[in-house]
mmCIF file of C-alpha atoms and ligand atoms in Angstrom:
data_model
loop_
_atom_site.group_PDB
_atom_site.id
_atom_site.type_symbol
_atom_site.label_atom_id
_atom_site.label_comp_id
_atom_site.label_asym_id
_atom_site.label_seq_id
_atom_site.Cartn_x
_atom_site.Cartn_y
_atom_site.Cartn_z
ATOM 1 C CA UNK A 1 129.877 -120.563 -38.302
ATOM 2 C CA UNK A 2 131.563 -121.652 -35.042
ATOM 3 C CA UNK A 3 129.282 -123.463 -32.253
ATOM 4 C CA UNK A 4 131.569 -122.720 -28.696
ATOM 5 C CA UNK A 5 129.370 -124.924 -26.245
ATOM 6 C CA UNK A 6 125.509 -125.502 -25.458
ATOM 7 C CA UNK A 7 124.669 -122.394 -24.106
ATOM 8 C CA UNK A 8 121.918 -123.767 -22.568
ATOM 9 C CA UNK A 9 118.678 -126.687 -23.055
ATOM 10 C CA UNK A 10 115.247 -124.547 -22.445
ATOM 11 C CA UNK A 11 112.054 -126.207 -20.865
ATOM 12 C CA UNK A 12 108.623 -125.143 -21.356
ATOM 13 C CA UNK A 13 107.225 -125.488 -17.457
ATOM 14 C CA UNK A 14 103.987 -124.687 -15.961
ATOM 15 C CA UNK A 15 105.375 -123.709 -12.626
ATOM 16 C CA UNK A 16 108.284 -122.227 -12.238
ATOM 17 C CA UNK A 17 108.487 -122.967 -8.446
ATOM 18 C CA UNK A 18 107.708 -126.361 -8.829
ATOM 19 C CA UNK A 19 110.398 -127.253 -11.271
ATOM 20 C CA UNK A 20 112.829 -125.155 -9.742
ATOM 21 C CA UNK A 21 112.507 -128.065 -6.717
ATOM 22 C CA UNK A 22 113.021 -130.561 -9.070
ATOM 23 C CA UNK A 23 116.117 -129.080 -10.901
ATOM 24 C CA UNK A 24 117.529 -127.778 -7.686
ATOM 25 C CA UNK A 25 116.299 -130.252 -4.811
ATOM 26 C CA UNK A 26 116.211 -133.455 -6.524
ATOM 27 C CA UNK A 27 118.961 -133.113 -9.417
ATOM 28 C CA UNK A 28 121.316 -130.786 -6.952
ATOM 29 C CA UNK A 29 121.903 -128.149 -9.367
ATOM 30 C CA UNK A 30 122.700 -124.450 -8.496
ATOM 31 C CA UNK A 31 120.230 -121.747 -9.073
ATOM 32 C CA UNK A 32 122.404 -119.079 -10.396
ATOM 33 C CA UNK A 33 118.939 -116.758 -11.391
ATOM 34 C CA UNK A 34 115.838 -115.747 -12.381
ATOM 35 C CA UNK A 35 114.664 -112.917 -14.776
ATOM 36 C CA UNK A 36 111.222 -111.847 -16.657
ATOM 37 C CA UNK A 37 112.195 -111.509 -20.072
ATOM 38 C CA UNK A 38 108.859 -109.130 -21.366
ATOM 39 C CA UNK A 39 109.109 -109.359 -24.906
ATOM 40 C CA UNK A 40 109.133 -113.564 -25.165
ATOM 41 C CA UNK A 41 106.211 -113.561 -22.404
ATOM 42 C CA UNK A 42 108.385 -115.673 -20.086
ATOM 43 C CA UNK A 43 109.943 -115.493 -16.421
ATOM 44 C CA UNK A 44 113.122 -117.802 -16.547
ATOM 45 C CA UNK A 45 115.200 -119.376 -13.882
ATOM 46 C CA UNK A 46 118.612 -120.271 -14.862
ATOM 47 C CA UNK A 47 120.332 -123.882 -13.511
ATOM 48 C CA UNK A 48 124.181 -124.438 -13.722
ATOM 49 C CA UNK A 49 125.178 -127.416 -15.601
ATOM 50 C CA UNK A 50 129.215 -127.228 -15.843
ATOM 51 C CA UNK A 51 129.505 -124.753 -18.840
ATOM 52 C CA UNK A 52 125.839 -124.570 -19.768
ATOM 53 C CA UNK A 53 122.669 -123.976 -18.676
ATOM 54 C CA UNK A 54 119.374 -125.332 -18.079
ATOM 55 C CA UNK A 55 116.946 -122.742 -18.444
ATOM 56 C CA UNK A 56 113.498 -123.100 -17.219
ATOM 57 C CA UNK A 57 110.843 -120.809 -19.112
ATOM 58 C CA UNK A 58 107.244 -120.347 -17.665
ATOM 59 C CA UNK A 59 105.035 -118.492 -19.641
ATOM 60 C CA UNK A 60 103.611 -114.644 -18.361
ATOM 61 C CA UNK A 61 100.477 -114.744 -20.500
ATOM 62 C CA UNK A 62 98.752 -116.649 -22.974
ATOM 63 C CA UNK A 63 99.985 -114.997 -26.052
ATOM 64 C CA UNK A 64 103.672 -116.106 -25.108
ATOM 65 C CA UNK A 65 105.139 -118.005 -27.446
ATOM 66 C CA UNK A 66 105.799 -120.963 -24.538
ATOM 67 C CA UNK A 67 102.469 -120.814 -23.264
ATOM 68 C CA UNK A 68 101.434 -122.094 -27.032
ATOM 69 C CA UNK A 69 104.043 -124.510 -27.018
ATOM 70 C CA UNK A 70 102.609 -125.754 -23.914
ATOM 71 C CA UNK A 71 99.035 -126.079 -24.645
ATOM 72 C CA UNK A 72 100.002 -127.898 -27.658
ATOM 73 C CA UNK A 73 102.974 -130.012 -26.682
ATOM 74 C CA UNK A 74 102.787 -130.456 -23.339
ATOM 75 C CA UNK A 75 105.644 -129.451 -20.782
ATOM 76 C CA UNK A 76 108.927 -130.351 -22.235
ATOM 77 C CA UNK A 77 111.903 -129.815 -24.040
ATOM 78 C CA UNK A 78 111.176 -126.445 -25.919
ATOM 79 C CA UNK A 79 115.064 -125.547 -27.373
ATOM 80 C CA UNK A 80 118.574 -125.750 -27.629
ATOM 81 C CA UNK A 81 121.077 -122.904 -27.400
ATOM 82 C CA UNK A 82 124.341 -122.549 -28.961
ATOM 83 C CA UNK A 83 126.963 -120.345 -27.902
ATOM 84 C CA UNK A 84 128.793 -118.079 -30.686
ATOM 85 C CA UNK A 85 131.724 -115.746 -30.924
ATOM 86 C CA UNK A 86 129.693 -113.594 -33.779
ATOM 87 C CA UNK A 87 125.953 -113.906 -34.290
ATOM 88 C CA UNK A 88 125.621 -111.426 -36.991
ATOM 89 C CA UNK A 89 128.733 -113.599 -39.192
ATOM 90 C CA UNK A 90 126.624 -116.646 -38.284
ATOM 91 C CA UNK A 91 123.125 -115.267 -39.101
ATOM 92 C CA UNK A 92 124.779 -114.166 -42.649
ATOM 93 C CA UNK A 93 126.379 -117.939 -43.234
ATOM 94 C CA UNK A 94 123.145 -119.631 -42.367
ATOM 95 C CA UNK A 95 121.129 -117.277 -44.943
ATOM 96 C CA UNK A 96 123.498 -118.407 -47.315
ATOM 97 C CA UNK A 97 122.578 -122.018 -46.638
ATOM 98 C CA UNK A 98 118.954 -120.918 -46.793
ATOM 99 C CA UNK A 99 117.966 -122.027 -43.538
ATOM 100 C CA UNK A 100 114.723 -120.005 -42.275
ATOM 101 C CA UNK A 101 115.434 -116.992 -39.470
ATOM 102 C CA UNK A 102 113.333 -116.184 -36.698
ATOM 103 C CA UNK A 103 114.804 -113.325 -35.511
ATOM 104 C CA UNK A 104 116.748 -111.689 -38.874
ATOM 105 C CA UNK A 105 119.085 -109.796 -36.593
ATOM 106 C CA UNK A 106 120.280 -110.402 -32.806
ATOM 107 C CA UNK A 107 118.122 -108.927 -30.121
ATOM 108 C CA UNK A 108 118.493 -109.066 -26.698
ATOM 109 C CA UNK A 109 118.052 -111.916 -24.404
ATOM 110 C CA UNK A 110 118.071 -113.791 -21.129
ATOM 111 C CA UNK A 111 121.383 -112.727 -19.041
ATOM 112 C CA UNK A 112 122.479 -109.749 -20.972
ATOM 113 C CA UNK A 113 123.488 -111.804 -24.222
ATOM 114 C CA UNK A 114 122.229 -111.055 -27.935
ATOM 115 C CA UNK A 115 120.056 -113.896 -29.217
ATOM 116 C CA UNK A 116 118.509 -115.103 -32.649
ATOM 117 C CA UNK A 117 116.531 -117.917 -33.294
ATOM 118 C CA UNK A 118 116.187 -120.209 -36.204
ATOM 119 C CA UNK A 119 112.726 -121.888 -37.187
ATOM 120 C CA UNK A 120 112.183 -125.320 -36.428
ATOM 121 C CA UNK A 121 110.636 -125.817 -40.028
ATOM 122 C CA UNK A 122 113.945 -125.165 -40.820
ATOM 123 C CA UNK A 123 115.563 -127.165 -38.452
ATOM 124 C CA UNK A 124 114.434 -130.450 -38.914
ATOM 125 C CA UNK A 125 111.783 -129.882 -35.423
ATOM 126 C CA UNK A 126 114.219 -128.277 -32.986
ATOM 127 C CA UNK A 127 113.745 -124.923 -32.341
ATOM 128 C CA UNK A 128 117.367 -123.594 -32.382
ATOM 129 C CA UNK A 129 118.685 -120.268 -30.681
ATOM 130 C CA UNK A 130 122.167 -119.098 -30.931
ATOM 131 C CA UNK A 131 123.515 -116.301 -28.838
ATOM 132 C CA UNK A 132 126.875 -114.353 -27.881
ATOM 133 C CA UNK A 133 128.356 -113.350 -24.994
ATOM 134 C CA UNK A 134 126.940 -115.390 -21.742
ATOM 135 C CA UNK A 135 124.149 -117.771 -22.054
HETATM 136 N N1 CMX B 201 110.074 -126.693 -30.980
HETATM 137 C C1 CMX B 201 109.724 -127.323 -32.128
HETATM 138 N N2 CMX B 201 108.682 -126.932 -32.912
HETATM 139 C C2 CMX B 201 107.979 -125.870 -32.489
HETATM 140 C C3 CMX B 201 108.288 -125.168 -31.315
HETATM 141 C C4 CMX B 201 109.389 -125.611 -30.540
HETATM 142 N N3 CMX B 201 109.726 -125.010 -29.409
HETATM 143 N N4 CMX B 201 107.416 -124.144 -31.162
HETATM 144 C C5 CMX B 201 106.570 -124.228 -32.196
HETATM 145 N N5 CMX B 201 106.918 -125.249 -32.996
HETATM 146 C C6 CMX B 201 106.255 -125.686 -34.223
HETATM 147 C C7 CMX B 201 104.750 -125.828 -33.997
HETATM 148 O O1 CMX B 201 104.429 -127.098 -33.462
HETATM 149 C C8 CMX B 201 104.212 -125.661 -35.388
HETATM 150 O O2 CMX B 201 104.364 -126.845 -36.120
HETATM 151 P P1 CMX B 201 103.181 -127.422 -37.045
HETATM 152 O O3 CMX B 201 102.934 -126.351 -38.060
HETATM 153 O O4 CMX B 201 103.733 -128.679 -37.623
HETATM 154 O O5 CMX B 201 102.011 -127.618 -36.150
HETATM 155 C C9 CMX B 201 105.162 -124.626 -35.980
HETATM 156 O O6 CMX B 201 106.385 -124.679 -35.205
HETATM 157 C C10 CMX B 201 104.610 -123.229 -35.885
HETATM 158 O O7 CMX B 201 104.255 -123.023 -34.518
HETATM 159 P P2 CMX B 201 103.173 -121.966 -34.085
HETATM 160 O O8 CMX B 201 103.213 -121.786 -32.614
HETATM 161 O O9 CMX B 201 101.875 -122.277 -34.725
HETATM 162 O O10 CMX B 201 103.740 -120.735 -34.865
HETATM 163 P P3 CMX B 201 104.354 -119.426 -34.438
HETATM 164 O O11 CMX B 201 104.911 -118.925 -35.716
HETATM 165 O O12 CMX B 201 103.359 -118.596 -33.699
HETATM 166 O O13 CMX B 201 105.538 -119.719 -33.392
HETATM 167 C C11 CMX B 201 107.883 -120.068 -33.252
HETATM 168 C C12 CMX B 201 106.525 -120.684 -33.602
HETATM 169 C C13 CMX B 201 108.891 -121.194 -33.130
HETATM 170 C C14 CMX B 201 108.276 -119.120 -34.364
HETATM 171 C C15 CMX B 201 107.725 -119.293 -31.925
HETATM 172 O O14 CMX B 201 107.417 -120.190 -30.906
HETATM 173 C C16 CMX B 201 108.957 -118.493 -31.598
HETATM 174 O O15 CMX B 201 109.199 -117.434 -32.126
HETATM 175 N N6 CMX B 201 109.771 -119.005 -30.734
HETATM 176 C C17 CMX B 201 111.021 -118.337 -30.423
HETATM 177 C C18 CMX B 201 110.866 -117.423 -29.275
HETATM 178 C C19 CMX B 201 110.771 -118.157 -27.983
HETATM 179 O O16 CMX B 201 110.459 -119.336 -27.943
HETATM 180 N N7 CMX B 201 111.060 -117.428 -26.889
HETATM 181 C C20 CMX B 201 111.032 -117.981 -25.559
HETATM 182 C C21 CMX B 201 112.430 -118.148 -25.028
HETATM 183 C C22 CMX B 201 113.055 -116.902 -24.450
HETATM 184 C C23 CMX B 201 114.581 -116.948 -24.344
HETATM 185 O O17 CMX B 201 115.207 -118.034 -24.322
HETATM 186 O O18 CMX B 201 115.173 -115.856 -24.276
#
């Protein structure tokens, strides 16, 4: 498998507004979007950060998978995202290594790119995505 960049750091928010005024207000970075992803339960706003992102994921409902993150953890860190050239190649390698898949195969995610996630059980506690093709 070969990592490219961090595609992007996700936090679990509880308004999206709010932190948007942090990220963008206070820290200065540039709001570059903001999408409703259905099937993860989540509206996200996307933050430039040189080659990566910061992406900022408030829950729709309380069967999104944030939303439980949130009610247990607190808002927070929630995962990192590596960029790579092919997802399916790297899904296959990390099989081999017996590491514990999420999704099995890519599906689609934030900003048009194909996404897969890894369990943080498998992971050593950090929920890992990796995706292709944006971020
Ligand atoms: N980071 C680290 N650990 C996490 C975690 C996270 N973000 N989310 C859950 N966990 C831990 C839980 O604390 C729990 O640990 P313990 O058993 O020690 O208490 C364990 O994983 C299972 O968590 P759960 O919520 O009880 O179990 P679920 O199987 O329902 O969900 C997970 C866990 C990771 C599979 C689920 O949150 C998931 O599928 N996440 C990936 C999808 C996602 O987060 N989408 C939003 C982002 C959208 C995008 O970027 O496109």
């Amino acid at each position: 498998m070969s990592i490219n960049k961090i595609a992007h750091i996700a936090i679990a928010v509880d308004n999206l507004a709010e932190q948007i005024r942090h990220y963008r207000d206070v820290l200065g970075l540039e709001l570059v979007g903001e999408e409703v992803v259905e099937d993860q339960g989540v509206r996200v706003a996307f933050l430039k950060v040189g080659e990566s992102t910061i992406e900022l994921l408030e829950p729709l409902h309380d069967a999104s998978p944030v939303a439980k993150f949130i009610a247990k953890r607190g808002q927070g860190i929630h995962h990192i995202a590596f960029d790579v050239d092919d997802l399916d190649e790297s899904l296959q390698g990390l099989r081999q290594k017996e590491i514990r898949l999420i999704d099995e195969n890519p599906r689609p995610g934030g900003h048009g790119c194909q996404i897969a996630f890894l369990h943080p059980k498998s992971t050593h506690g950090v929920l890992t995505e990796l995706c292709s093709a944006g971020s």
